[in-house]
Tab-separated table of N, CA and C in Angstrom:
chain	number	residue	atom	x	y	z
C	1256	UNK	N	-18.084	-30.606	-74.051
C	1256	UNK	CA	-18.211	-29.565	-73.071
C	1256	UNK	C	-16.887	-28.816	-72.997
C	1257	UNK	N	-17.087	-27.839	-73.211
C	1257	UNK	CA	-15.906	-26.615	-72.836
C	1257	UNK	C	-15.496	-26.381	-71.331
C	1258	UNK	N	-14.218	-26.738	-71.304
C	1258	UNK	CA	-13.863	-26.522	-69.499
C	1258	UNK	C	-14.741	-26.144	-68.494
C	1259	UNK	N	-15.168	-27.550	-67.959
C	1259	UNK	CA	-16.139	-27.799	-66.750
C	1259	UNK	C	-15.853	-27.589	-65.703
C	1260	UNK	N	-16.416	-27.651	-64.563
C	1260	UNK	CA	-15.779	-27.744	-63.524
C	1260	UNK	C	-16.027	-28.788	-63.184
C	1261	UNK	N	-14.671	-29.522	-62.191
C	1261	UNK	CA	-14.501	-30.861	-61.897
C	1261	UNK	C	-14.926	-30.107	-60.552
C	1262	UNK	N	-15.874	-31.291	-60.282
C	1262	UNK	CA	-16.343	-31.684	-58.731
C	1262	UNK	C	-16.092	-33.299	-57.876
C	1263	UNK	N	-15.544	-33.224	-57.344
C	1263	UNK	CA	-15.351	-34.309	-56.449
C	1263	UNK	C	-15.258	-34.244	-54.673
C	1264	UNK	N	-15.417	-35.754	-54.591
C	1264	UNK	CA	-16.052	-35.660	-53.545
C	1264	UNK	C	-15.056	-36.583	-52.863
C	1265	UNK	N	-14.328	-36.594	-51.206
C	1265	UNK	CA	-13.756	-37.446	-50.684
C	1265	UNK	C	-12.473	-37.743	-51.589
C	1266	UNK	N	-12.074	-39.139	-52.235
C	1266	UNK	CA	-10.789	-39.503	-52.835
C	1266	UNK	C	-10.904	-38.508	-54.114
C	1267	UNK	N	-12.107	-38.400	-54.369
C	1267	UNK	CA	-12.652	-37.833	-56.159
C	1267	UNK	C	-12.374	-36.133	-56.222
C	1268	UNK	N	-12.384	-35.619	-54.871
C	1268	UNK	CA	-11.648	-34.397	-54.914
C	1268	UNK	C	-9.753	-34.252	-54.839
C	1269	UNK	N	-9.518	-35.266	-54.154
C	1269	UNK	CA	-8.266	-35.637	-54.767
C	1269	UNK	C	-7.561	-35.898	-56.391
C	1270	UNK	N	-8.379	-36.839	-56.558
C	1270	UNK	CA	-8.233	-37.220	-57.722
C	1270	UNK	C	-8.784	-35.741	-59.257
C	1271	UNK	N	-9.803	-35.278	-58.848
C	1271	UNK	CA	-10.525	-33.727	-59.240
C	1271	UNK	C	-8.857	-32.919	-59.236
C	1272	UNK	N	-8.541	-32.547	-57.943
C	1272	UNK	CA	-7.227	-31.763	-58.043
C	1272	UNK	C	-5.917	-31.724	-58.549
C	1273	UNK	N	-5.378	-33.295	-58.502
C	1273	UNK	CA	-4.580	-33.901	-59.526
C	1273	UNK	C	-5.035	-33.868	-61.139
C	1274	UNK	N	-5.861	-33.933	-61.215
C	1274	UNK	CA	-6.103	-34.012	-62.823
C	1274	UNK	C	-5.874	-32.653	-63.646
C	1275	UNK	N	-6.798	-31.865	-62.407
C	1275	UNK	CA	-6.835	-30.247	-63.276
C	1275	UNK	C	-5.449	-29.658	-62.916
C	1276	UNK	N	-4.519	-30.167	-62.188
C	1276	UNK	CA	-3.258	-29.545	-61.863
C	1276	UNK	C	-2.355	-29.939	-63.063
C	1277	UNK	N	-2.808	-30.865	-63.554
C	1277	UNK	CA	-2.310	-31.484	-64.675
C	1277	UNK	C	-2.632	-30.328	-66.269
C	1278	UNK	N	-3.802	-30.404	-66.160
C	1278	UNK	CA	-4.426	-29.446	-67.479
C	1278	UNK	C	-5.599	-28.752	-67.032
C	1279	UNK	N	-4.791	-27.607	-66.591
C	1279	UNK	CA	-5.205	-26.736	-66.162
C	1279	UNK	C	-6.036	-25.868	-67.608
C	1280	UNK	N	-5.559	-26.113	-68.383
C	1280	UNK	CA	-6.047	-25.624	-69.951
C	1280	UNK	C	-7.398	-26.118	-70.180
C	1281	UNK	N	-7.545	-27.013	-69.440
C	1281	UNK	CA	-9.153	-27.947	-69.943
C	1281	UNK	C	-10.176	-27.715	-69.279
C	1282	UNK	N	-9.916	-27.221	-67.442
C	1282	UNK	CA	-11.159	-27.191	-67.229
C	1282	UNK	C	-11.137	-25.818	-66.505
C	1283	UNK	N	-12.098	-25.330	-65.868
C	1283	UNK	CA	-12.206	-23.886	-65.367
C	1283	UNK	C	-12.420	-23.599	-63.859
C	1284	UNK	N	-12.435	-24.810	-63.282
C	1284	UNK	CA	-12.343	-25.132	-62.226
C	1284	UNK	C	-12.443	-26.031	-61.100
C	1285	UNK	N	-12.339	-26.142	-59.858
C	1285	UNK	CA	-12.313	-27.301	-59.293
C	1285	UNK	C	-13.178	-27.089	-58.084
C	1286	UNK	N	-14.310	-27.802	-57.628
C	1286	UNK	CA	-15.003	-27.729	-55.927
C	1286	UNK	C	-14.446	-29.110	-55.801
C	1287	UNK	N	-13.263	-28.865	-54.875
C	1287	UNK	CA	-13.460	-30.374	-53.713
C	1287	UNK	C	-13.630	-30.537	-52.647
C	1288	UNK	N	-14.753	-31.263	-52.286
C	1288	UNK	CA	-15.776	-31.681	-51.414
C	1288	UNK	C	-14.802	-32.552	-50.422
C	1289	UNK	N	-14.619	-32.064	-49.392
C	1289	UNK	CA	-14.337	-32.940	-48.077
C	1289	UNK	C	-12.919	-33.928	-48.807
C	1290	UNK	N	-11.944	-33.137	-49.149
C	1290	UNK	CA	-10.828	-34.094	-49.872
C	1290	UNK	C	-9.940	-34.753	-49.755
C	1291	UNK	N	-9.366	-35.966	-49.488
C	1291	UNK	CA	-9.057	-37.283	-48.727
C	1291	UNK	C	-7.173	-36.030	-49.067
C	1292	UNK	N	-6.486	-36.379	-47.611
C	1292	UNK	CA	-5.215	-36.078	-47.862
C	1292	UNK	C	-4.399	-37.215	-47.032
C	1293	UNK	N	-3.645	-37.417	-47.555
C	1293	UNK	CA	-2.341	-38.680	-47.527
C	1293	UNK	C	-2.473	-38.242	-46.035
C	1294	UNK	N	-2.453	-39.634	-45.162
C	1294	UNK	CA	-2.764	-39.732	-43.902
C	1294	UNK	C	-0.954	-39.510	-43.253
C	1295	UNK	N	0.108	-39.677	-44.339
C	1295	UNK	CA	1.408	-39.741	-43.790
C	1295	UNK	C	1.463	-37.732	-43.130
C	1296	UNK	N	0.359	-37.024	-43.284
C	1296	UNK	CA	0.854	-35.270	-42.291
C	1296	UNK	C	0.312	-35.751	-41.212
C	1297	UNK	N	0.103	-36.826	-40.765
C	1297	UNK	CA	-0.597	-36.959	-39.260
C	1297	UNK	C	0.577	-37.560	-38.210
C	1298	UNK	N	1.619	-38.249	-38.759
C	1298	UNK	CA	2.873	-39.055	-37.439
C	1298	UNK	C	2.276	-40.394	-38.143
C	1299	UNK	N	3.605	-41.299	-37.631
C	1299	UNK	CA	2.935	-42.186	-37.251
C	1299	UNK	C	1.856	-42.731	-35.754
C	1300	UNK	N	1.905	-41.894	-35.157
C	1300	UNK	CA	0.660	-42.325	-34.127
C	1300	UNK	C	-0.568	-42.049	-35.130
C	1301	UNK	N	-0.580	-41.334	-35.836
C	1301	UNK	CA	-2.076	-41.121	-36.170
C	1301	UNK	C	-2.804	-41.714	-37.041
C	1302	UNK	N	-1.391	-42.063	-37.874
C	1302	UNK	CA	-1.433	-43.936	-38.936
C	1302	UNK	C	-1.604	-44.703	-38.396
C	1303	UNK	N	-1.255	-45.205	-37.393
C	1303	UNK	CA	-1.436	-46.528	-36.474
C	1303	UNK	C	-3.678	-46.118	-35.762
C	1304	UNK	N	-3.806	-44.987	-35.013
C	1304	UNK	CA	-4.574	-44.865	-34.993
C	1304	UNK	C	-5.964	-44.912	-36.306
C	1305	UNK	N	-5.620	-44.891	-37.407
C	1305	UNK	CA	-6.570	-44.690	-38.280
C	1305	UNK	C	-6.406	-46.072	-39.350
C	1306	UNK	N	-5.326	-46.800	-38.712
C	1306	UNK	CA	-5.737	-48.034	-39.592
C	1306	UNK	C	-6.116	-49.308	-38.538
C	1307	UNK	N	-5.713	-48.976	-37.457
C	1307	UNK	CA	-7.056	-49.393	-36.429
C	1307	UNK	C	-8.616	-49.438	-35.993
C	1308	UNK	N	-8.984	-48.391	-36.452
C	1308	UNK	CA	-10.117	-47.912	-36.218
C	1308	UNK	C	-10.439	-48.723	-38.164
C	1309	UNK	N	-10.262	-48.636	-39.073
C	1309	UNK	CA	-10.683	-48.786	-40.296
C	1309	UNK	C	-10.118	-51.040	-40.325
C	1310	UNK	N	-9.477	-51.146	-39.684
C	1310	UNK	CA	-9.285	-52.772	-39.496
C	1310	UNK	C	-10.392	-53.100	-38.754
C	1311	UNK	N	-11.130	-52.301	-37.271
C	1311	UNK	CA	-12.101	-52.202	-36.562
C	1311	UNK	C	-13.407	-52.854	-37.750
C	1312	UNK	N	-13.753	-52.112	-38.744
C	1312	UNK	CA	-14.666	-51.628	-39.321
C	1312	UNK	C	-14.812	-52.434	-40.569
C	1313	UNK	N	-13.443	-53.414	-41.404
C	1313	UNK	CA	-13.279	-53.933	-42.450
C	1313	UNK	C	-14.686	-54.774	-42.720
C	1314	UNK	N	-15.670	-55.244	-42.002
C	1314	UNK	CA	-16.762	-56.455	-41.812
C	1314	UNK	C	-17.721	-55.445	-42.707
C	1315	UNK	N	-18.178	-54.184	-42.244
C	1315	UNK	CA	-19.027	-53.164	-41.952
C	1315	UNK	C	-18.907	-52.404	-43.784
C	1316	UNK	N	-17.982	-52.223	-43.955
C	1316	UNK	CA	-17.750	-51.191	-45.442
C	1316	UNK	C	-18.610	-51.670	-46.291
C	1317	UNK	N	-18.335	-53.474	-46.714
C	1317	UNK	CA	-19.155	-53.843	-47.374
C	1317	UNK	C	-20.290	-53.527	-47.584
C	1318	UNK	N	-21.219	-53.535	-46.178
C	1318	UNK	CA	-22.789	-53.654	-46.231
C	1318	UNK	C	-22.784	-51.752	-46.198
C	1319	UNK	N	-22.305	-50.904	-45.630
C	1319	UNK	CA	-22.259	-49.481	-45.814
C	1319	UNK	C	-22.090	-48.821	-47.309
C	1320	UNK	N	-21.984	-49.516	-48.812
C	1320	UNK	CA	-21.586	-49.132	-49.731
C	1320	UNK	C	-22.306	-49.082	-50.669
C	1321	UNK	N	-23.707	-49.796	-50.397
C	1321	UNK	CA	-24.776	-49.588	-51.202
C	1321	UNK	C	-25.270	-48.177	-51.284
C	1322	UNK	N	-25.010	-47.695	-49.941
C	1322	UNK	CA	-25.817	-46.454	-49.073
C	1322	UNK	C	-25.346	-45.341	-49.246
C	1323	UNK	N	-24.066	-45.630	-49.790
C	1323	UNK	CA	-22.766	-44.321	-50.067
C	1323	UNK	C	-22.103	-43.854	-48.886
C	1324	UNK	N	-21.999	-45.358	-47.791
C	1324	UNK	CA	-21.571	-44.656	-46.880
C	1324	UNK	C	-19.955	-45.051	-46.784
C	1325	UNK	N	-19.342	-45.610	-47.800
C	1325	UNK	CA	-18.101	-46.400	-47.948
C	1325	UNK	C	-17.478	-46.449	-49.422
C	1326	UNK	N	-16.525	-46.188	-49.767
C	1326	UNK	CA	-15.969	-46.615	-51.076
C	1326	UNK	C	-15.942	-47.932	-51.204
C	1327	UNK	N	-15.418	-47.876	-52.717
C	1327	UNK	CA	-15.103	-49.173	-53.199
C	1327	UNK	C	-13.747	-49.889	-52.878
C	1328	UNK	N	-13.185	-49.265	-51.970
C	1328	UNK	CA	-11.798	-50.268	-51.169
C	1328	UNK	C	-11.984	-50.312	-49.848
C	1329	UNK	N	-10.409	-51.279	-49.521
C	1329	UNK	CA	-10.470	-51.846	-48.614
C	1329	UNK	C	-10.153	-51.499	-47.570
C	1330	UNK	N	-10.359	-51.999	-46.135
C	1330	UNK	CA	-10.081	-51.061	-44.832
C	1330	UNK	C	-9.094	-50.523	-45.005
C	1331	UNK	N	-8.014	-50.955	-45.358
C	1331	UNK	CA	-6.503	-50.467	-45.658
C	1331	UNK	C	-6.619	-49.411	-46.658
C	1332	UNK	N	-7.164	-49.196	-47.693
C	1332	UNK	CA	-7.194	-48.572	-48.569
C	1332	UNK	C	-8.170	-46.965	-47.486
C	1333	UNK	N	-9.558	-47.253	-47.438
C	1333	UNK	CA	-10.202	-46.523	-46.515
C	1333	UNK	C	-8.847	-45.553	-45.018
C	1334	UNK	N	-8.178	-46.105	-44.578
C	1334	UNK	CA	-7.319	-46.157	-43.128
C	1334	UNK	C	-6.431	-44.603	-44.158
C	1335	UNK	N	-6.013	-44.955	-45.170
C	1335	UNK	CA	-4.616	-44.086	-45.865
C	1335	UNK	C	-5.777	-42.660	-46.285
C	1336	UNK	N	-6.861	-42.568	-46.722
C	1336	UNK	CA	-7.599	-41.007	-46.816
C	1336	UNK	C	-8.809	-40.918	-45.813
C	1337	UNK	N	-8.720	-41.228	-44.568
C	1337	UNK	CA	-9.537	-40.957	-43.631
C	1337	UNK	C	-8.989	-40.528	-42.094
C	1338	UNK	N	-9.862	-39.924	-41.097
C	1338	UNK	CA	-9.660	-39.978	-39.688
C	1338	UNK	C	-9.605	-38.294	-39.119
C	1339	UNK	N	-11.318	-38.652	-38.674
C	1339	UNK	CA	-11.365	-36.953	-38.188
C	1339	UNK	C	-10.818	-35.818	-37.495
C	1340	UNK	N	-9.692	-36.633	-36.252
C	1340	UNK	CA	-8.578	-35.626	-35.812
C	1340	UNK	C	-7.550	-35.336	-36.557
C	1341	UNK	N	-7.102	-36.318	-37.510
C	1341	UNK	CA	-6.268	-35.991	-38.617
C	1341	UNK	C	-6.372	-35.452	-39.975
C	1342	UNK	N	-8.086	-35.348	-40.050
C	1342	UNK	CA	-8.521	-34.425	-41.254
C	1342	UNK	C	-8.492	-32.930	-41.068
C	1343	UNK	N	-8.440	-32.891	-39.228
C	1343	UNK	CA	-9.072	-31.288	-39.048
C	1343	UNK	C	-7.367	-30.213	-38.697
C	1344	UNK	N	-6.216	-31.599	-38.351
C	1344	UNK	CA	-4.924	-31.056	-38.392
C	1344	UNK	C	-4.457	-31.070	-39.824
C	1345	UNK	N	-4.861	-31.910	-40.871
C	1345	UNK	CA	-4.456	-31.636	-42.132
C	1345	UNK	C	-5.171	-30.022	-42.801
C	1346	UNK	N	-6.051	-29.713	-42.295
C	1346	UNK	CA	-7.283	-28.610	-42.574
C	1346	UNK	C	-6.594	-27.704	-42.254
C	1347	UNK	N	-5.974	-27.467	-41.261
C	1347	UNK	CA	-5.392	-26.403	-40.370
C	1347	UNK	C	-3.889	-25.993	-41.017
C	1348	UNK	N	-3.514	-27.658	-41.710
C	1348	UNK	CA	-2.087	-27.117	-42.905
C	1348	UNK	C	-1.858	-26.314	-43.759
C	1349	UNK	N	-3.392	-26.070	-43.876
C	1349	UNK	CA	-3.727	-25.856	-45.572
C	1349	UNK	C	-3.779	-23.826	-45.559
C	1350	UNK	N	-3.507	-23.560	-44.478
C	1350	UNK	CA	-3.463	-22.067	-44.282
C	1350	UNK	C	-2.002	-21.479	-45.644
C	1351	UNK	N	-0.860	-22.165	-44.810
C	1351	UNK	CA	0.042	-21.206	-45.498
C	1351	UNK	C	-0.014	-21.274	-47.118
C	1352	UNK	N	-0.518	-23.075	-47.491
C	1352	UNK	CA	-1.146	-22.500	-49.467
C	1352	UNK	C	-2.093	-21.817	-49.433
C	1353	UNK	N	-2.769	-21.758	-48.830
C	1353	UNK	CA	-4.168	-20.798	-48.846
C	1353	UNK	C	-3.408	-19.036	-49.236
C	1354	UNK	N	-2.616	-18.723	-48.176
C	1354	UNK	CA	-2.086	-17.502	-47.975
C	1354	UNK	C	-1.066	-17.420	-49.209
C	1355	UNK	N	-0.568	-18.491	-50.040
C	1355	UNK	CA	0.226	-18.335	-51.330
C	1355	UNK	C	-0.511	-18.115	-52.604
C	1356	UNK	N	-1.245	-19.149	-52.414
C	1356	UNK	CA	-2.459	-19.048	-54.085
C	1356	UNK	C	-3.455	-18.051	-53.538
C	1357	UNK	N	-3.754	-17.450	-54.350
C	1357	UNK	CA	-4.918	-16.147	-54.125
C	1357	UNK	C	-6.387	-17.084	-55.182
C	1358	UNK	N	-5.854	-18.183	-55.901
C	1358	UNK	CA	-7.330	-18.839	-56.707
C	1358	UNK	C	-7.392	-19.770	-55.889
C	1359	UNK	N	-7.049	-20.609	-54.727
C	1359	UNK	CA	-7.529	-21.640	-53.718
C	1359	UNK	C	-8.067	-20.923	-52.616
C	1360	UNK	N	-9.460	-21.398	-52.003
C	1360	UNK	CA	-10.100	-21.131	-51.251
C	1360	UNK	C	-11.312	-21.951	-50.309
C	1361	UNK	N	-11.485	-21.638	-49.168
C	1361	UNK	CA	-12.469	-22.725	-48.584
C	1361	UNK	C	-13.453	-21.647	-48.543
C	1362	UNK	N	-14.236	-22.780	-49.197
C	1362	UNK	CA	-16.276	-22.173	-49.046
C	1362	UNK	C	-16.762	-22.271	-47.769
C	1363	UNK	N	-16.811	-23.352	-47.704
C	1363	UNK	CA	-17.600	-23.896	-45.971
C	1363	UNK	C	-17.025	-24.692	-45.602
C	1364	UNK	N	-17.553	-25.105	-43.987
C	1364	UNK	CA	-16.990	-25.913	-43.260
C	1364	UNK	C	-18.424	-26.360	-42.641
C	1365	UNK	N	-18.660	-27.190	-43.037
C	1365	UNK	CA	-20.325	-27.816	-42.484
C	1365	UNK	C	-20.132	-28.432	-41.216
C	1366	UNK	N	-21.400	-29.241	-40.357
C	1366	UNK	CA	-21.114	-29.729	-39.380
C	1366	UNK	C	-21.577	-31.141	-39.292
C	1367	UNK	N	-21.927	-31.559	-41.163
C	1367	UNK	CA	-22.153	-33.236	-41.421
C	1367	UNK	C	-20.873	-33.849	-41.212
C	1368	UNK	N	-20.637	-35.186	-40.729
C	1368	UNK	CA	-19.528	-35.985	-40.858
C	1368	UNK	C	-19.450	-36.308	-42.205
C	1369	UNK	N	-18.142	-36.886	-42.662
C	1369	UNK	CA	-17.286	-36.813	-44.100
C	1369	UNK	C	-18.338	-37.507	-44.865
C	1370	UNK	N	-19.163	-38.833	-44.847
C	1370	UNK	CA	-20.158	-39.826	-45.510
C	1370	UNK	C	-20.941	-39.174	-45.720
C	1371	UNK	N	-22.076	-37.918	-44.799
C	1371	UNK	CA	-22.837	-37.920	-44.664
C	1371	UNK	C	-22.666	-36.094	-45.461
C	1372	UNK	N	-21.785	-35.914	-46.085
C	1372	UNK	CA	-22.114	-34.331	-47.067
C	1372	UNK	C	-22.874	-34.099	-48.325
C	1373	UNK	N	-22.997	-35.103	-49.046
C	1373	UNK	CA	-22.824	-35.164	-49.988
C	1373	UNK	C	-24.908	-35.378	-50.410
C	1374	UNK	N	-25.611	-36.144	-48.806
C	1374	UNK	CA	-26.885	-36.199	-48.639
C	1374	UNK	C	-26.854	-35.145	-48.006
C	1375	UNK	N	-26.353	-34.357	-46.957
C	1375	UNK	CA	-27.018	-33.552	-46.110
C	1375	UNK	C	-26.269	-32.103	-46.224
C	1376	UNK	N	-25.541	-31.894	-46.921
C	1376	UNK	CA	-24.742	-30.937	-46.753
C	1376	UNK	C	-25.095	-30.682	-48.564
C	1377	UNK	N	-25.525	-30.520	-49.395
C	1377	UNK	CA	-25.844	-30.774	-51.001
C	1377	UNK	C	-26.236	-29.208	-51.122
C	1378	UNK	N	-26.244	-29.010	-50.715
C	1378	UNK	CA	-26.735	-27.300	-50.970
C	1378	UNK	C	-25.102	-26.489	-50.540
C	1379	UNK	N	-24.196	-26.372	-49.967
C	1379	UNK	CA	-22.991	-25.719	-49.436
C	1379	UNK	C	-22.252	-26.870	-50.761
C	1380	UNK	N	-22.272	-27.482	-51.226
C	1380	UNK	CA	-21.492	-28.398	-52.138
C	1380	UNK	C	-22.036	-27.299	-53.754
C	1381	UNK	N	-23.361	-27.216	-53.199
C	1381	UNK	CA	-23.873	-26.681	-54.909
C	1381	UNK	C	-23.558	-25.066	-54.679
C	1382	UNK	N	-23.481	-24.438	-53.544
C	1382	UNK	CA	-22.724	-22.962	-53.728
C	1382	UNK	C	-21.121	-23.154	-53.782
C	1383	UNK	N	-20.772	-24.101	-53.579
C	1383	UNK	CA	-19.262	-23.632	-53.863
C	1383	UNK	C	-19.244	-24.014	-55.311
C	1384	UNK	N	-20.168	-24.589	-55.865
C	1384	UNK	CA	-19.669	-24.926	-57.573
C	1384	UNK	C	-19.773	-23.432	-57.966
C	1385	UNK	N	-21.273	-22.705	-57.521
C	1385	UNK	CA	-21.335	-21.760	-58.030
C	1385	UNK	C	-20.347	-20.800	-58.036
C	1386	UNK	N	-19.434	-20.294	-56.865
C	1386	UNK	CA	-18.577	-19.717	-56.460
C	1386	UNK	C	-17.587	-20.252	-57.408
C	1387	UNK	N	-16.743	-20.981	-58.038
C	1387	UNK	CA	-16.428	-21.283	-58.766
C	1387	UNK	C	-16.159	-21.021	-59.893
C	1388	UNK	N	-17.756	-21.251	-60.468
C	1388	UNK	CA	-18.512	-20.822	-61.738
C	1388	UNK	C	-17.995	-19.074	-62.139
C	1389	UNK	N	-18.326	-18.795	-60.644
C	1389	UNK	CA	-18.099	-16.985	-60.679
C	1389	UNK	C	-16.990	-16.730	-61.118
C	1390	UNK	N	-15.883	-17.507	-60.532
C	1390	UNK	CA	-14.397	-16.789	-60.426
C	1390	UNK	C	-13.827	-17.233	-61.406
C	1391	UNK	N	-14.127	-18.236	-62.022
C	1391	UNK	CA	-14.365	-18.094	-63.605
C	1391	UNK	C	-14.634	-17.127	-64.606
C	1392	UNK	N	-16.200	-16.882	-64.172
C	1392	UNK	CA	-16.235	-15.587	-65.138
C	1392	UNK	C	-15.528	-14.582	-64.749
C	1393	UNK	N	-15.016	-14.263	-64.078
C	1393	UNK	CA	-14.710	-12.819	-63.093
C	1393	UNK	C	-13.261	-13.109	-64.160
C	1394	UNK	N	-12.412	-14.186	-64.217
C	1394	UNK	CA	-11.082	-14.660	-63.952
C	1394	UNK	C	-10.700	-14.731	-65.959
C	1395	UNK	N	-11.757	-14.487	-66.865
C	1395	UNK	CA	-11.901	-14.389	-67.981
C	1395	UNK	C	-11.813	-12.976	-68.730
């Protein structure tokens, strides 16, 4: 396949953005879906808060992971790319790169929680590929 677009989802849009930042030559673009950011832009109050709530929950991931409602790590692991007041102040960071790169952009902002996009939100996931797709061709 000739430069795809990487799609990822949660850590996998992380991991999606690191890769193509890497070789940028290979693929043509990137949708990342709801994308886990290093919990250290929140304080430490908001670390302490989010590896509480994910120590809360360590019993629970297990049986949630069949369902896709949990990765494959551990509360600790889960605690470092999660926590919805600290996803929506990391969201709010993301203005002044926004206002630097003219090729980074947000599609939507849905109103599924982070687990639950990927079943219910699958249509705003499949227009931003397209959008993508476009600025690609446009960008050729």
């Amino acid at each position: 396949m000739e430069r795809p677009i990487l799609a990822g989802w949660s850590y996998g849009a992380t991991l999606a953005a690191h890769w193509a930042a890497r070789n940028p030559q290979r693929i043509a673009g990137v949708a990342a879906v709801d994308g886990a950011m290093p919990y250290g832009l929140t304080g430490e109050e908001g670390q302490e808060r989010i590896r509480q709530m994910f120590h809360r929950m360590r019993f629970l991931l297990p049986l949630a992971r069949p369902f896709g409602m949990a990765a494959r790590m551990s509360a600790e692991q889960h605690a470092e790319v999660n926590g919805a007041e600290e996803m929506e102040a990391s969201r709010a960071s993301l203005e002044p790169v926004l206002a630097r790169n003219p090729n980074l952009r947000i599609s939507a902002k849905v109103a599924g929680n982070h687990s639950k996009i990927p079943q219910k939100d699958f249509r705003a996931v499949a227009e931003a590929v397209r959008e993508v797709a476009a600025a690609g061709r446009v960008a050729r």
